[in-house]
Coordinates of C-alpha atoms in Angstrom, one line a residue:
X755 CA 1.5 17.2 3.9
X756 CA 0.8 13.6 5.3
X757 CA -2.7 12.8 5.6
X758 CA -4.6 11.7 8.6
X759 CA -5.2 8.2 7.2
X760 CA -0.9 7.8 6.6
X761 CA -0.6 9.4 10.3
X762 CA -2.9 6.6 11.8
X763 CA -1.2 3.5 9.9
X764 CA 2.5 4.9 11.7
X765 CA 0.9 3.9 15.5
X766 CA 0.2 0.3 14.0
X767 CA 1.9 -2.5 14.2
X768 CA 3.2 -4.7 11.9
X769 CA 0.8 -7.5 12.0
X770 CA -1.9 -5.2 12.5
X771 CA -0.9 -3.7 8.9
X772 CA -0.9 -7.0 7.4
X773 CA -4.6 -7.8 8.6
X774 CA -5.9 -4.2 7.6
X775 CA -4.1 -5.2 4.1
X776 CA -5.7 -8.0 3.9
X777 CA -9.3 -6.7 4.4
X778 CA -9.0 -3.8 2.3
X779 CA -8.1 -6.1 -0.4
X780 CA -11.0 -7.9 0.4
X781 CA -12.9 -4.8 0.2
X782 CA -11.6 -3.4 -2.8
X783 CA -12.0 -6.6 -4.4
X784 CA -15.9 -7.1 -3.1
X785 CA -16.4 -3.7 -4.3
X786 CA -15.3 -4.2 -8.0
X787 CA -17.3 -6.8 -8.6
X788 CA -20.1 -5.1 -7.1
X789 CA -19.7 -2.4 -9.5
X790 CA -19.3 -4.9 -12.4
X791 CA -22.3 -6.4 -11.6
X792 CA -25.2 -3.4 -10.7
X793 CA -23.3 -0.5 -9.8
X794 CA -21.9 1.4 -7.2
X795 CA -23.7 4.8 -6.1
X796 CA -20.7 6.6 -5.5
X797 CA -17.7 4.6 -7.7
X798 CA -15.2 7.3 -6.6
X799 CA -15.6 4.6 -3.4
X800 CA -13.4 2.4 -5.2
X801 CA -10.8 5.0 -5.7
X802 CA -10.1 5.9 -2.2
X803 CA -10.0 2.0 -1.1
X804 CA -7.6 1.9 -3.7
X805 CA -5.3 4.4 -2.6
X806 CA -5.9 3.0 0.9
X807 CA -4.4 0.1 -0.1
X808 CA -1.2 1.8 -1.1
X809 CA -0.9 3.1 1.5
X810 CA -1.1 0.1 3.9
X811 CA 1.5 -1.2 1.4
X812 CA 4.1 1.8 1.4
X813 CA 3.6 1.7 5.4
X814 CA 5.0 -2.2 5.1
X815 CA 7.9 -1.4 2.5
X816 CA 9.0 1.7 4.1
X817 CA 9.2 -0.7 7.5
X818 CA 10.7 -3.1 5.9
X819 CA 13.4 -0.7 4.5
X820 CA 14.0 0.8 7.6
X821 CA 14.9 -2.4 9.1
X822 CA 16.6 -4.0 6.8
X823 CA 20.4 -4.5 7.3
X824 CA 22.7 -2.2 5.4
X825 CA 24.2 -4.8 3.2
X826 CA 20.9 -5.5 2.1
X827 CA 20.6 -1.7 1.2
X828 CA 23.8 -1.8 -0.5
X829 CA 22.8 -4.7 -2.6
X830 CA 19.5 -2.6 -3.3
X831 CA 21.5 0.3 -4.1
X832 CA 23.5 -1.6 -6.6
X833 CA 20.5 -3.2 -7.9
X834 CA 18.4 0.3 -8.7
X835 CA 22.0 1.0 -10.4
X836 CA 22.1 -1.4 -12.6
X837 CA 18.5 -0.5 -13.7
X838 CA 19.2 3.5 -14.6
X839 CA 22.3 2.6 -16.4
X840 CA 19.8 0.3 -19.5

C-alpha cells in the first residue's frame, strides 16, 4: 500500500525533488548532531526523516529509470547480470 508521503512526491517535479532532497538532508543532518550533542525528545524523529529521504531518493531513480533510453536499460540489465552470476 503506498503511503500518503510517496503519493505526494509523484505530483512533484523534478527539480522540486532535488531541493526537498536537499533540505531533508539538511534536516537529517541538523538533527543528528542535535541528538549527539543534548538529545532529541522524540529520536524516533530521526527515523522517519530518514526514511523520508529514501524516499525522495527512490522517487529520483525510479524517474530516472523510467526515462532512460532502452540501451541504457540493456546495458543495466547486463550489468545486474554480471553481478548474480559472482
Amino acid at each position: 500500500m503506498a503511503t500518503k508521503k510517496f503519493l505526494e512526491l509523484q505530483d512533484y517535479s523534478d527539480a522540486d525533488l532535488k531541493s526537498e532532497l536537499d533540505n531533508t538532508v539538511a534536516q537529517y543532518q541538523k538533527l543528528k548532531f542535535d541528538h549527539a550533542i543534548r538529545g532529541l525528545d522524540n529520536p524516533l524523529v530521526l527515523r522517519e526523516v530518514r526514511r523520508d529521504v529514501s524516499r525522495l531518493k527512490t522517487e529520483i531513480r525510479r524517474r530516472e529509470l523510467a526515462s532512460a533510453d532502452p540501451e541504457a536499460i540493456a546495458q543495466r540489465s547486463k550489468i545486474r547480470a554480471r553481478r548474480r552470476r559472482k
